[in-house]
CSV table of C-alpha atoms and ligand atoms in Angstrom, one decimal:
chain,number,residue,atom,x,y,z
L,890,MET,CA,-34.8,2.6,-10.5
L,891,LYS,CA,-36.4,5.1,-12.9
L,892,ARG,CA,-34.5,5.3,-16.2
L,893,GLU,CA,-35.0,7.4,-19.3
L,894,PHE,CA,-33.1,8.6,-22.4
L,895,TRP,CA,-32.7,12.1,-23.6
L,896,PHE,CA,-33.5,13.3,-27.1
L,897,ILE,CA,-31.2,16.1,-28.2
L,898,VAL,CA,-31.9,17.7,-31.6
L,899,GLY,CA,-29.3,19.8,-33.5
L,900,SER,CA,-30.1,22.9,-35.5
L,901,GLN,CA,-28.8,26.5,-35.8
L,902,PHE,CA,-30.2,30.1,-36.0
L,903,LEU,CA,-29.7,30.5,-39.8
L,904,TYR,CA,-33.3,29.3,-40.7
L,905,GLY,CA,-35.3,31.7,-38.6
L,906,GLN,CA,-37.7,31.2,-35.7
L,907,ASP,CA,-40.4,29.6,-37.7
L,908,VAL,CA,-38.2,26.7,-38.7
L,909,LEU,CA,-36.9,26.3,-35.2
L,910,ASP,CA,-40.5,26.3,-33.8
L,911,THR,CA,-41.4,23.6,-36.3
L,912,VAL,CA,-38.3,21.5,-35.4
L,913,ASP,CA,-39.1,21.9,-31.7
L,914,ALA,CA,-42.7,20.8,-32.2
L,915,ARG,CA,-41.8,17.8,-34.3
L,916,ALA,CA,-39.1,16.7,-31.9
L,917,LYS,CA,-41.6,16.9,-29.1
L,918,GLU,CA,-44.1,14.8,-31.1
L,919,MET,CA,-41.5,12.2,-32.1
L,920,ALA,CA,-40.2,11.8,-28.5
L,921,ALA,CA,-43.8,11.3,-27.3
L,922,GLU,CA,-44.7,8.9,-30.0
L,923,LEU,CA,-41.5,6.9,-29.7
L,924,SER,CA,-41.9,6.7,-25.9
L,925,LYS,CA,-45.1,4.7,-26.5
L,926,VAL,CA,-43.2,1.9,-28.2
L,927,LEU,CA,-39.8,2.0,-26.5
L,928,PRO,CA,-39.0,0.2,-23.3
L,929,TYR,CA,-37.8,3.5,-21.7
L,930,PRO,CA,-39.1,7.0,-22.1
L,931,LEU,CA,-37.4,9.2,-24.7
L,932,VAL,CA,-37.5,12.7,-23.2
L,933,TYR,CA,-37.1,15.6,-25.6
L,934,LYS,CA,-34.6,18.1,-24.1
L,935,VAL,CA,-33.6,20.8,-26.5
L,936,THR,CA,-33.3,21.9,-30.1
L,937,ALA,CA,-29.7,23.0,-29.7
L,938,LYS,CA,-28.3,26.0,-31.6
L,939,THR,CA,-25.3,26.9,-29.6
L,940,ASN,CA,-22.2,25.4,-28.1
L,941,LYS,CA,-23.5,26.4,-24.6
L,942,GLU,CA,-26.8,24.7,-25.1
L,943,ILE,CA,-25.1,21.4,-26.1
L,944,THR,CA,-22.5,21.6,-23.4
L,945,ASP,CA,-25.1,22.3,-20.7
L,946,VAL,CA,-27.4,19.5,-21.7
L,947,ILE,CA,-24.6,17.0,-21.9
L,948,LYS,CA,-23.2,18.1,-18.4
L,949,GLU,CA,-26.7,17.5,-17.1
L,950,ALA,CA,-27.0,14.1,-18.8
L,951,ASN,CA,-23.7,13.0,-17.2
L,952,TYR,CA,-24.9,14.1,-13.8
L,953,ARG,CA,-28.4,12.7,-13.8
L,954,ASP,CA,-28.6,9.1,-12.6
L,955,GLU,CA,-31.9,8.5,-14.4
L,956,CYS,CA,-30.5,9.5,-17.8
L,957,ALA,CA,-29.2,6.2,-19.2
L,958,GLY,CA,-28.0,7.7,-22.5
L,959,ILE,CA,-28.6,10.3,-25.2
L,960,VAL,CA,-30.2,10.1,-28.6
L,961,THR,CA,-29.2,12.8,-31.1
L,962,TRP,CA,-30.6,13.8,-34.4
L,963,CYS,CA,-30.2,16.7,-36.8
L,964,HIS,CA,-33.5,17.7,-38.4
L,965,THR,CA,-31.7,20.6,-40.0
L,966,PHE,CA,-28.0,21.3,-40.5
L,967,SER,CA,-26.2,21.7,-37.1
L,968,PRO,CA,-22.6,22.9,-37.5
L,969,SER,CA,-20.6,20.4,-35.6
L,970,LYS,CA,-17.9,22.5,-34.1
L,971,MET,CA,-20.5,23.7,-31.6
L,972,TRP,CA,-20.9,20.0,-30.5
L,973,ILE,CA,-17.2,19.5,-29.7
L,974,ASN,CA,-17.0,20.8,-26.1
L,975,GLY,CA,-20.1,18.9,-25.1
L,976,LEU,CA,-19.4,15.6,-26.8
L,977,ALA,CA,-15.8,15.6,-25.6
L,978,ASN,CA,-17.1,15.4,-22.1
L,979,LEU,CA,-19.9,12.9,-22.7
L,980,GLN,CA,-19.9,10.0,-20.2
L,981,LYS,CA,-23.3,8.4,-21.1
L,982,PRO,CA,-24.1,6.0,-24.0
L,983,TYR,CA,-24.7,7.8,-27.2
L,984,CYS,CA,-27.0,6.9,-30.1
L,985,HIS,CA,-27.2,8.9,-33.3
L,986,LEU,CA,-30.6,8.3,-34.8
L,987,ALA,CA,-30.3,9.3,-38.5
L,988,THR,CA,-33.9,9.7,-39.3
L,989,GLN,CA,-36.3,12.1,-41.0
L,990,TYR,CA,-39.6,13.5,-39.9
L,991,ASN,CA,-41.3,12.8,-43.3
L,992,LYS,CA,-41.2,9.4,-45.0
L,993,GLU,CA,-41.7,10.5,-48.5
L,994,ILE,CA,-40.5,13.3,-50.7
L,995,PRO,CA,-43.7,15.2,-51.5
L,996,ASN,CA,-43.7,15.6,-55.3
L,997,ASP,CA,-45.8,18.7,-55.6
L,998,GLU,CA,-45.0,20.4,-52.4
L,999,ILE,CA,-41.2,20.2,-52.5
L,1000,ASP,CA,-39.4,23.5,-52.9
L,1001,MET,CA,-36.4,25.2,-51.3
L,1002,ASP,CA,-38.2,26.0,-48.1
L,1003,PHE,CA,-39.0,22.3,-47.7
L,1004,MET,CA,-35.4,21.4,-48.5
L,1005,ASN,CA,-34.1,23.8,-45.8
L,1006,LEU,CA,-36.4,22.4,-43.2
L,1007,ASN,CA,-35.9,18.7,-44.0
L,1008,GLN,CA,-32.2,18.3,-44.4
L,1009,ALA,CA,-31.3,15.5,-42.0
L,1010,ALA,CA,-29.6,13.8,-45.0
L,1011,HIS,CA,-26.8,16.2,-44.7
L,1012,GLY,CA,-27.3,17.4,-41.2
L,1013,ASP,CA,-26.7,13.9,-39.9
L,1014,ARG,CA,-23.6,13.6,-42.0
L,1015,GLU,CA,-22.0,16.7,-40.4
L,1016,HIS,CA,-23.1,15.3,-37.0
L,1017,GLY,CA,-21.6,11.9,-37.8
L,1018,PHE,CA,-18.3,13.4,-38.9
L,1019,ILE,CA,-17.6,15.0,-35.5
L,1020,ALA,CA,-18.3,11.8,-33.6
L,1021,ALA,CA,-16.0,9.9,-35.9
L,1022,ARG,CA,-13.4,12.7,-35.6
L,1023,LEU,CA,-13.6,12.6,-31.8
L,1024,ARG,CA,-13.5,8.7,-31.9
L,1025,LEU,CA,-16.6,8.6,-29.8
L,1026,PRO,CA,-18.1,5.1,-29.2
L,1027,ARG,CA,-21.7,5.5,-30.5
L,1028,LYS,CA,-24.5,3.5,-32.1
L,1029,VAL,CA,-25.7,4.8,-35.5
L,1030,ILE,CA,-29.3,3.8,-36.4
L,1031,ALA,CA,-30.7,5.0,-39.7
L,1032,GLY,CA,-34.3,4.8,-41.0
L,1033,PHE,CA,-37.7,6.2,-40.7
L,1034,TRP,CA,-38.6,6.9,-37.1
L,1035,GLN,CA,-42.1,5.3,-37.3
L,1036,ASP,CA,-40.8,2.0,-38.7
L,1037,GLU,CA,-41.0,-1.0,-36.5
L,1038,LYS,CA,-37.5,-2.1,-37.4
L,1039,ILE,CA,-36.2,1.2,-36.1
L,1040,HIS,CA,-38.2,0.8,-32.9
L,1041,LYS,CA,-36.8,-2.7,-32.3
L,1042,ARG,CA,-33.2,-1.5,-32.9
L,1043,LEU,CA,-33.6,1.6,-30.7
L,1044,SER,CA,-35.2,-0.6,-28.0
L,1045,ASP,CA,-32.3,-3.1,-28.2
L,1046,TRP,CA,-29.8,-0.3,-27.9
L,1047,MET,CA,-31.6,1.2,-25.0
L,1048,ARG,CA,-31.5,-2.1,-23.2
L,1049,ALA,CA,-27.7,-2.4,-23.9
L,1050,ALA,CA,-27.3,1.1,-22.5
L,1051,VAL,CA,-29.2,0.0,-19.4
L,1052,GLY,CA,-26.7,-2.8,-19.2
L,1053,VAL,CA,-24.0,-0.2,-19.1
L,1054,ALA,CA,-25.7,1.6,-16.2
L,1055,VAL,CA,-26.2,-1.7,-14.3
L,1056,SER,CA,-22.5,-2.6,-14.9
L,1057,LYS,CA,-21.3,0.8,-13.5
L,1058,LYS,CA,-23.1,0.1,-10.3
L,1059,MET,CA,-22.4,-3.6,-10.1
L,1060,LYS,CA,-21.4,-5.1,-6.8
L,1061,VAL,CA,-20.5,-8.8,-6.5
L,1062,MET,CA,-20.6,-10.6,-3.2
L,1063,ARG,CA,-18.1,-13.5,-3.2
L,1064,PHE,CA,-18.5,-16.3,-0.6
L,1065,GLY,CA,-15.1,-17.9,-0.6
L,1066,ASP,CA,-12.4,-17.7,-3.3
L,1067,ASN,CA,-12.2,-19.2,-6.8
L,1068,MET,CA,-11.9,-22.9,-7.2
L,1069,ARG,CA,-8.4,-23.9,-6.6
L,1070,GLU,CA,-6.0,-23.9,-9.6
L,1071,VAL,CA,-8.7,-22.7,-12.1
L,1072,ALA,CA,-7.3,-20.1,-14.5
L,1073,VAL,CA,-10.2,-18.8,-16.6
L,1074,THR,CA,-12.3,-17.8,-13.6
L,1075,GLU,CA,-9.5,-15.5,-12.4
L,1076,GLY,CA,-9.1,-11.9,-13.4
L,1077,ASP,CA,-7.9,-8.5,-12.4
L,1078,LYS,CA,-10.6,-7.0,-10.1
L,1079,VAL,CA,-8.9,-3.6,-10.2
L,1080,GLU,CA,-9.1,-3.6,-14.0
L,1081,VAL,CA,-12.8,-4.6,-14.0
L,1082,GLN,CA,-13.6,-1.8,-11.5
L,1083,THR,CA,-11.8,0.7,-13.6
L,1084,LYS,CA,-13.2,-0.5,-16.9
L,1085,LEU,CA,-16.6,-1.8,-16.1
L,1086,GLY,CA,-17.4,-0.3,-12.7
L,1087,TRP,CA,-17.7,-3.6,-10.8
L,1088,GLN,CA,-17.0,-3.8,-7.1
L,1089,VAL,CA,-16.0,-7.4,-6.4
L,1090,ASN,CA,-15.4,-8.2,-2.8
L,1091,THR,CA,-15.4,-11.2,-0.4
L,1092,TRP,CA,-17.6,-12.1,2.5
L,1093,ALA,CA,-16.8,-14.9,4.8
L,1094,VAL,CA,-18.9,-18.1,4.5
L,1095,GLY,CA,-19.0,-18.0,8.3
L,1096,ASP,CA,-20.9,-14.7,8.1
L,1097,LEU,CA,-23.4,-16.4,5.8
L,1098,VAL,CA,-23.8,-19.3,8.3
L,1099,LYS,CA,-24.4,-16.8,11.1
L,1100,GLU,CA,-27.0,-15.1,9.0
L,1101,MET,CA,-28.7,-18.4,8.2
L,1102,GLY,CA,-28.9,-19.0,12.0
L,1103,LYS,CA,-31.1,-15.9,12.3
L,1104,VAL,CA,-33.6,-16.9,9.7
L,1105,THR,CA,-37.0,-17.7,11.3
L,1106,GLU,CA,-39.3,-20.6,10.6
L,1107,ALA,CA,-42.0,-18.1,9.6
L,1108,GLU,CA,-39.7,-16.7,6.9
L,1109,ILE,CA,-39.0,-20.2,5.7
L,1110,ASP,CA,-42.7,-21.0,5.6
L,1111,ALA,CA,-43.4,-18.0,3.4
L,1112,LEU,CA,-40.6,-18.8,0.9
L,1113,VAL,CA,-41.5,-22.5,0.7
L,1114,ALA,CA,-45.1,-21.4,-0.1
L,1115,GLU,CA,-43.6,-19.4,-3.0
L,1116,TYR,CA,-41.6,-22.4,-4.2
L,1117,GLU,CA,-44.8,-24.5,-4.1
L,1118,ALA,CA,-46.6,-21.9,-6.1
L,1119,ASN,CA,-43.9,-21.8,-8.8
L,1120,TYR,CA,-42.6,-25.3,-9.0
L,1121,ASP,CA,-43.7,-28.9,-8.8
L,1122,ILE,CA,-42.4,-30.6,-5.6
L,1123,ALA,CA,-41.0,-33.9,-6.7
L,1124,THR,CA,-39.4,-35.0,-3.4
L,1125,ASP,CA,-40.7,-35.7,0.1
L,1126,ASN,CA,-37.4,-34.5,1.6
L,1127,THR,CA,-39.0,-31.2,2.9
L,1128,ALA,CA,-36.1,-30.7,5.2
L,1129,ALA,CA,-33.8,-30.2,2.2
L,1130,ILE,CA,-36.2,-27.7,0.7
L,1131,ARG,CA,-36.5,-25.8,3.9
L,1132,TYR,CA,-32.7,-25.8,4.3
L,1133,GLN,CA,-32.4,-24.2,0.8
L,1134,ALA,CA,-35.0,-21.6,1.7
L,1135,ARG,CA,-32.9,-20.7,4.8
L,1136,GLU,CA,-29.8,-20.3,2.6
L,1137,GLU,CA,-31.7,-18.2,0.1
L,1138,ILE,CA,-33.2,-15.9,2.7
L,1139,ALA,CA,-29.8,-15.4,4.4
L,1140,MET,CA,-28.0,-14.7,1.1
L,1141,LYS,CA,-30.7,-12.3,-0.1
L,1142,LYS,CA,-30.5,-10.4,3.1
L,1143,MET,CA,-26.7,-10.0,2.8
L,1144,LEU,CA,-26.9,-9.1,-0.9
L,1145,ASP,CA,-29.6,-6.5,-0.3
L,1146,ARG,CA,-27.8,-5.0,2.7
L,1147,GLU,CA,-24.7,-4.5,0.7
L,1148,GLY,CA,-26.4,-3.5,-2.5
L,1149,CYS,CA,-25.0,-6.5,-4.4
L,1150,ARG,CA,-26.9,-7.9,-7.4
L,1151,ALA,CA,-24.5,-10.8,-8.1
L,1152,PHE,CA,-22.8,-13.4,-6.0
L,1153,THR,CA,-20.5,-16.4,-6.2
L,1154,ASN,CA,-19.7,-19.4,-4.0
L,1155,THR,CA,-17.7,-22.5,-4.3
L,1156,PHE,CA,-18.3,-26.1,-3.3
L,1157,GLN,CA,-14.7,-26.1,-1.8
L,1158,ASP,CA,-15.8,-23.7,0.9
L,1159,LEU,CA,-19.1,-24.5,2.5
L,1160,TYR,CA,-17.8,-24.7,6.1
L,1161,GLY,CA,-20.7,-24.8,8.5
L,1162,MET,CA,-23.3,-25.5,5.7
L,1163,GLU,CA,-25.0,-28.8,5.1
L,1164,GLN,CA,-25.7,-28.3,1.4
L,1165,LEU,CA,-24.4,-26.3,-1.5
L,1166,PRO,CA,-27.1,-23.8,-2.3
L,1167,GLY,CA,-28.9,-25.2,-5.4
L,1168,LEU,CA,-32.6,-24.3,-5.3
L,1169,ALA,CA,-31.5,-21.2,-3.3
L,1170,SER,CA,-29.2,-19.9,-6.0
L,1171,GLN,CA,-31.6,-20.8,-8.8
L,1172,HIS,CA,-34.5,-18.9,-7.1
L,1173,LEU,CA,-32.2,-15.9,-6.5
L,1174,MET,CA,-31.3,-16.0,-10.2
L,1175,ALA,CA,-35.0,-16.1,-11.1
L,1176,GLN,CA,-35.3,-12.8,-9.2
L,1177,GLY,CA,-32.5,-11.2,-11.3
L,1178,TYR,CA,-29.5,-11.8,-9.2
L,1179,GLY,CA,-26.3,-12.9,-11.0
L,1180,TYR,CA,-24.6,-16.1,-10.0
L,1181,GLY,CA,-21.3,-17.8,-10.8
L,1182,GLY,CA,-20.1,-21.2,-9.6
L,1183,GLU,CA,-16.6,-22.0,-8.3
L,1184,GLY,CA,-16.0,-18.4,-7.5
L,1185,ASP,CA,-16.5,-17.2,-11.1
L,1186,TRP,CA,-17.3,-13.5,-10.3
L,1187,LYS,CA,-17.0,-12.5,-14.0
L,1188,VAL,CA,-19.8,-14.8,-15.2
L,1189,SER,CA,-21.8,-13.8,-12.1
L,1190,ALA,CA,-21.7,-10.1,-12.9
L,1191,MET,CA,-22.3,-10.8,-16.6
L,1192,THR,CA,-25.4,-12.9,-15.7
L,1193,ALA,CA,-26.9,-10.0,-13.7
L,1194,ILE,CA,-26.1,-7.6,-16.6
L,1195,LEU,CA,-27.7,-9.7,-19.3
L,1196,LYS,CA,-30.7,-10.3,-17.1
L,1197,ALA,CA,-31.2,-6.6,-16.7
L,1198,MET,CA,-30.8,-6.1,-20.4
L,1199,GLY,CA,-33.6,-8.6,-21.1
L,1200,GLU,CA,-37.3,-8.2,-21.4
L,1201,ASN,CA,-38.9,-6.3,-18.5
L,1202,GLY,CA,-35.5,-5.9,-16.8
L,1203,ASN,CA,-35.1,-9.6,-16.0
L,1204,GLY,CA,-35.0,-11.7,-19.2
L,1205,ALA,CA,-34.3,-15.3,-20.0
L,1206,SER,CA,-30.6,-15.4,-19.3
L,1207,GLY,CA,-28.7,-17.6,-16.9
L,1208,PHE,CA,-25.4,-19.0,-15.8
L,1209,MET,CA,-24.4,-22.0,-17.9
L,1210,GLU,CA,-21.6,-24.5,-18.3
L,1211,ASP,CA,-20.6,-26.6,-21.3
L,1212,TYR,CA,-20.6,-30.1,-19.9
L,1213,THR,CA,-20.5,-32.8,-22.5
L,1214,TYR,CA,-21.1,-33.4,-26.2
L,1215,HIS,CA,-23.3,-35.6,-28.4
L,1216,LEU,CA,-21.0,-36.2,-31.4
L,1217,VAL,CA,-23.3,-38.5,-33.5
L,1218,GLU,CA,-23.1,-37.3,-37.1
L,1219,GLY,CA,-26.0,-35.0,-38.0
L,1220,GLN,CA,-26.9,-34.7,-34.3
L,1221,GLU,CA,-24.0,-32.8,-32.9
L,1222,TYR,CA,-25.0,-31.0,-29.7
L,1223,SER,CA,-23.5,-29.5,-26.6
L,1224,LEU,CA,-25.2,-30.4,-23.3
L,1225,GLY,CA,-25.0,-27.6,-20.9
L,1226,ALA,CA,-25.9,-27.8,-17.2
L,1227,HIS,CA,-24.3,-27.2,-13.8
L,1228,MET,CA,-23.9,-29.3,-10.7
L,1229,LEU,CA,-27.1,-27.5,-9.4
L,1230,GLU,CA,-27.4,-23.9,-10.4
L,1231,VAL,CA,-29.2,-23.3,-13.7
L,1232,CYS,CA,-31.7,-20.4,-13.8
L,1233,PRO,CA,-35.3,-21.3,-14.2
L,1234,SER,CA,-35.8,-18.4,-16.7
L,1235,LEU,CA,-34.3,-20.9,-19.3
L,1236,ALA,CA,-36.9,-23.6,-18.6
L,1237,ALA,CA,-39.3,-24.8,-21.3
L,1238,ASP,CA,-41.8,-26.1,-18.7
L,1239,LYS,CA,-42.6,-25.8,-15.0
L,1240,PRO,CA,-39.4,-26.9,-13.1
L,1241,ARG,CA,-39.5,-29.7,-10.5
L,1242,ILE,CA,-37.8,-29.6,-7.1
L,1243,GLU,CA,-35.8,-32.8,-6.6
L,1244,THR,CA,-33.2,-33.9,-4.1
L,1245,HIS,CA,-30.3,-36.0,-5.0
L,1246,HIS,CA,-26.9,-36.9,-3.7
L,1247,LEU,CA,-24.1,-34.6,-4.8
L,1248,GLY,CA,-20.7,-36.1,-4.7
L,1249,ILE,CA,-18.6,-33.0,-5.4
L,1250,GLY,CA,-17.9,-30.7,-2.5
L,1251,MET,CA,-18.6,-30.9,1.2
L,1252,ASN,CA,-22.3,-31.6,1.1
L,1253,GLU,CA,-23.4,-33.4,4.3
L,1254,LYS,CA,-27.0,-33.7,3.0
L,1255,ASP,CA,-28.6,-34.1,-0.4
L,1256,PRO,CA,-29.2,-30.7,-1.8
L,1257,ALA,CA,-32.6,-29.7,-3.3
L,1258,ARG,CA,-32.5,-28.3,-6.8
L,1259,LEU,CA,-34.7,-27.3,-9.7
L,1260,VAL,CA,-34.7,-29.8,-12.6
L,1261,PHE,CA,-36.0,-28.9,-16.0
L,1262,GLU,CA,-35.3,-28.9,-19.8
L,1263,GLY,CA,-34.2,-25.7,-21.5
L,1264,LYS,CA,-36.3,-24.0,-24.1
L,1265,ALA,CA,-35.7,-24.5,-27.8
L,1266,GLY,CA,-34.8,-21.4,-29.9
L,1267,LYS,CA,-32.1,-19.1,-31.0
L,1268,GLY,CA,-29.8,-17.7,-28.4
L,1269,ILE,CA,-26.2,-16.7,-27.5
L,1270,VAL,CA,-23.6,-17.8,-25.1
L,1271,VAL,CA,-21.3,-15.1,-23.6
L,1272,SER,CA,-18.0,-15.3,-21.9
L,1273,LEU,CA,-15.8,-12.5,-20.5
L,1274,ILE,CA,-12.2,-13.4,-20.1
L,1275,ASP,CA,-9.2,-11.5,-18.8
L,1276,MET,CA,-6.4,-11.5,-21.4
L,1277,GLY,CA,-3.9,-9.8,-19.2
L,1278,GLY,CA,-4.0,-6.0,-19.7
L,1279,ARG,CA,-7.5,-6.2,-21.3
L,1280,LEU,CA,-10.8,-7.9,-21.2
L,1281,ARG,CA,-12.3,-9.9,-24.2
L,1282,LEU,CA,-16.0,-10.5,-24.6
L,1283,ILE,CA,-16.8,-13.6,-26.7
L,1284,VAL,CA,-20.3,-14.1,-28.0
L,1285,GLN,CA,-21.3,-17.2,-29.9
L,1286,ASP,CA,-24.6,-17.7,-31.7
L,1287,ILE,CA,-26.4,-20.9,-30.8
L,1288,GLU,CA,-29.6,-22.8,-31.6
L,1289,ALA,CA,-31.1,-24.5,-28.6
L,1290,VAL,CA,-33.2,-27.6,-29.2
L,1291,LYS,CA,-35.4,-29.7,-27.0
L,1292,PRO,CA,-32.9,-32.2,-25.5
L,1293,ILE,CA,-32.9,-35.2,-27.9
L,1294,LEU,CA,-32.6,-37.6,-25.0
L,1295,PRO,CA,-34.7,-37.8,-21.9
L,1296,MET,CA,-31.7,-38.6,-19.6
L,1297,PRO,CA,-33.8,-39.8,-16.7
L,1298,ASN,CA,-30.9,-40.3,-14.4
L,1299,LEU,CA,-29.4,-36.8,-14.9
L,1300,PRO,CA,-30.4,-35.0,-11.7
L,1301,VAL,CA,-29.9,-31.4,-12.9
L,1302,ALA,CA,-31.5,-28.9,-15.3
L,1303,ARG,CA,-30.1,-29.2,-18.8
L,1304,VAL,CA,-30.0,-27.2,-22.0
L,1305,MET,CA,-29.0,-28.7,-25.4
L,1306,TRP,CA,-27.8,-26.6,-28.3
L,1307,ARG,CA,-25.9,-26.4,-31.5
L,1308,ALA,CA,-23.1,-23.8,-31.6
L,1309,MET,CA,-22.6,-21.8,-34.8
L,1310,PRO,CA,-21.4,-22.4,-37.4
L,1311,ASP,CA,-21.6,-26.1,-36.5
L,1312,LEU,CA,-20.7,-27.9,-33.3
L,1313,THR,CA,-17.2,-28.9,-33.9
L,1314,THR,CA,-16.1,-25.7,-35.9
L,1315,GLY,CA,-17.9,-23.7,-33.2
L,1316,VAL,CA,-15.9,-25.4,-30.5
L,1317,GLU,CA,-12.7,-24.9,-32.5
L,1318,CYS,CA,-13.5,-21.1,-32.7
L,1319,TRP,CA,-14.5,-20.9,-29.1
L,1320,ILE,CA,-11.3,-22.6,-27.9
L,1321,THR,CA,-9.2,-20.5,-30.2
L,1322,ALA,CA,-10.6,-17.3,-28.8
L,1323,GLY,CA,-10.1,-18.6,-25.2
L,1324,GLY,CA,-13.8,-18.7,-24.2
L,1325,ALA,CA,-14.5,-20.2,-20.8
L,1326,HIS,CA,-16.5,-23.3,-19.8
L,1327,HIS,CA,-18.8,-21.0,-17.8
L,1328,THR,CA,-21.0,-18.7,-19.9
L,1329,VAL,CA,-24.2,-16.7,-19.7
L,1330,LEU,CA,-26.7,-18.3,-22.0
L,1331,SER,CA,-29.4,-15.9,-23.2
L,1332,TYR,CA,-32.5,-16.4,-25.3
L,1333,ASP,CA,-33.5,-12.7,-25.5
L,1334,VAL,CA,-30.3,-10.6,-25.4
L,1335,THR,CA,-28.8,-10.5,-28.9
L,1336,ALA,CA,-25.2,-10.5,-30.2
L,1337,GLU,CA,-25.8,-7.0,-31.6
L,1338,GLN,CA,-26.7,-5.8,-28.1
L,1339,MET,CA,-23.6,-7.4,-26.6
L,1340,ARG,CA,-21.5,-5.7,-29.4
L,1341,ASP,CA,-23.1,-2.4,-28.4
L,1342,TRP,CA,-22.4,-3.0,-24.7
L,1343,ALA,CA,-18.8,-3.9,-25.4
L,1344,ARG,CA,-18.3,-0.8,-27.5
L,1345,MET,CA,-19.8,1.4,-24.7
L,1346,MET,CA,-17.6,-0.3,-22.1
L,1347,ASP,CA,-14.5,-0.1,-24.4
L,1348,ILE,CA,-13.6,-3.7,-24.4
L,1349,GLU,CA,-12.7,-6.2,-27.1
L,1350,PHE,CA,-15.6,-8.0,-28.8
L,1351,VAL,CA,-15.4,-11.3,-30.6
L,1352,HIS,CA,-18.5,-12.7,-32.3
L,1353,ILE,CA,-18.7,-16.3,-33.6
L,1354,THR,CA,-21.5,-16.6,-36.1
L,1355,LYS,CA,-22.7,-19.0,-38.8
L,1356,ASP,CA,-20.1,-17.4,-41.1
L,1357,THR,CA,-17.1,-17.7,-38.9
L,1358,THR,CA,-14.2,-19.9,-39.9
L,1359,PRO,CA,-11.2,-20.8,-37.7
L,1360,GLU,CA,-8.8,-19.2,-40.2
L,1361,LYS,CA,-10.6,-15.9,-40.4
L,1362,LEU,CA,-11.0,-15.8,-36.6
L,1363,GLU,CA,-7.3,-16.5,-36.1
L,1364,GLU,CA,-6.4,-13.5,-38.2
L,1365,GLU,CA,-9.0,-11.3,-36.5
L,1366,LEU,CA,-7.6,-12.2,-33.1
L,1367,LEU,CA,-4.1,-11.5,-34.3
L,1368,VAL,CA,-5.1,-8.0,-35.4
L,1369,LYS,CA,-7.1,-7.3,-32.3
L,1370,ASP,CA,-4.1,-8.3,-30.1
L,1371,LEU,CA,-2.1,-5.6,-31.8
L,1372,VAL,CA,-4.9,-3.0,-31.7
L,1373,TRP,CA,-5.6,-3.6,-28.0
L,1374,LYS,CA,-2.0,-3.2,-27.2
L,1375,LEU,CA,-1.9,0.2,-28.8
L,1376,LYS,CA,-5.2,1.4,-27.3
U,2670,MN,MN1,-18.7,-24.8,-13.0
């Protein structure tokens, strides 16, 4: 859908019409110039001088689906009591861009007229006070509006705000329940709908099997041609590939019919299906759908959200699971994979379609799946857990490497990484915080974006970095436990 952000500039009548005209012209110019470098248009709305102008534009921002957030700035002084009624009702993400039209103080030209026109330095402080006083979740970005650093930070925030919009409309289709007896994949679906907007509901596996029966050979031919165009075929078991295509087409039809952009299934409930969807789920993820194995609807929805926050609205993010460790000194790594379903957006090279026996679950036939190595590079892993009464988002910085072993008999896609601050301390921190074995691994969404997203969604945020120690983390979690009980 079309998305944009609204630029709202604060001022007042005190300075006279000439100043207001200048502010208006500059705001227009800045929005137009910034729109050329930002991932979404920044639309200049108003230089607001009254309570009514602010209240009206915020009411409109709340109502308009295409408005994904507001960016405010005070070129001149804008007395903040006039912002209270509007801001108190704001329901969209909010960024305060503390910038200035001019970069330099002009040595000869500067006089009191210049000072009155260019006073963001104190206008933005008055504006910041009222947001602090109202306890509004907001992002503050300070710097010269033409600097690339500012463009990058504003772009990142915009993408996080789009993650908020996607979250609020999120619908998850569950095929079957969670894997029996597993705790961390459970959660309060009423709470996530209230807090994050997610609609999480179940559809019968039998309905999917029925839908699979309606898929035509021509539809399968077309999808197999797409597989052949994107992947190397490393199996002569074409029946298995065609079966996965049938599963994908049926799932996609059901997802699209219901407006769902995420789904789950479980190997314990495949009644009427010959194979666990492998290639099918992987290719759906490549198209931006979220997926969670073993009924993990939280990781499924988060996968779809991180994908939407990434480059071009479908970035390099995917469902992941910590599987096994390499604990050789100096070469400590986590090996992540899943029994089939790893998103090809994480791949370093062109994935291969292979078929192998899968012992877990009720697979009558060998499922086709994409096999590849993950890319090297910096990334994050993300886990959303239900703490009972609140949600906690845990983000850990990681450094992915080219897998140090070829592992020729491992029949699934694999990613290898070092968790921060180092593997074992990182594992201690992750386990202390209660992070799940399922995560979203992302190469292009940053921890700062996830922090912004968590702030906008009003949930707890824990970040494990190169500087985290288990001792500091334990104290942080203790304080947060108290804070979130009071909130
Ligand atoms: Mn799993």
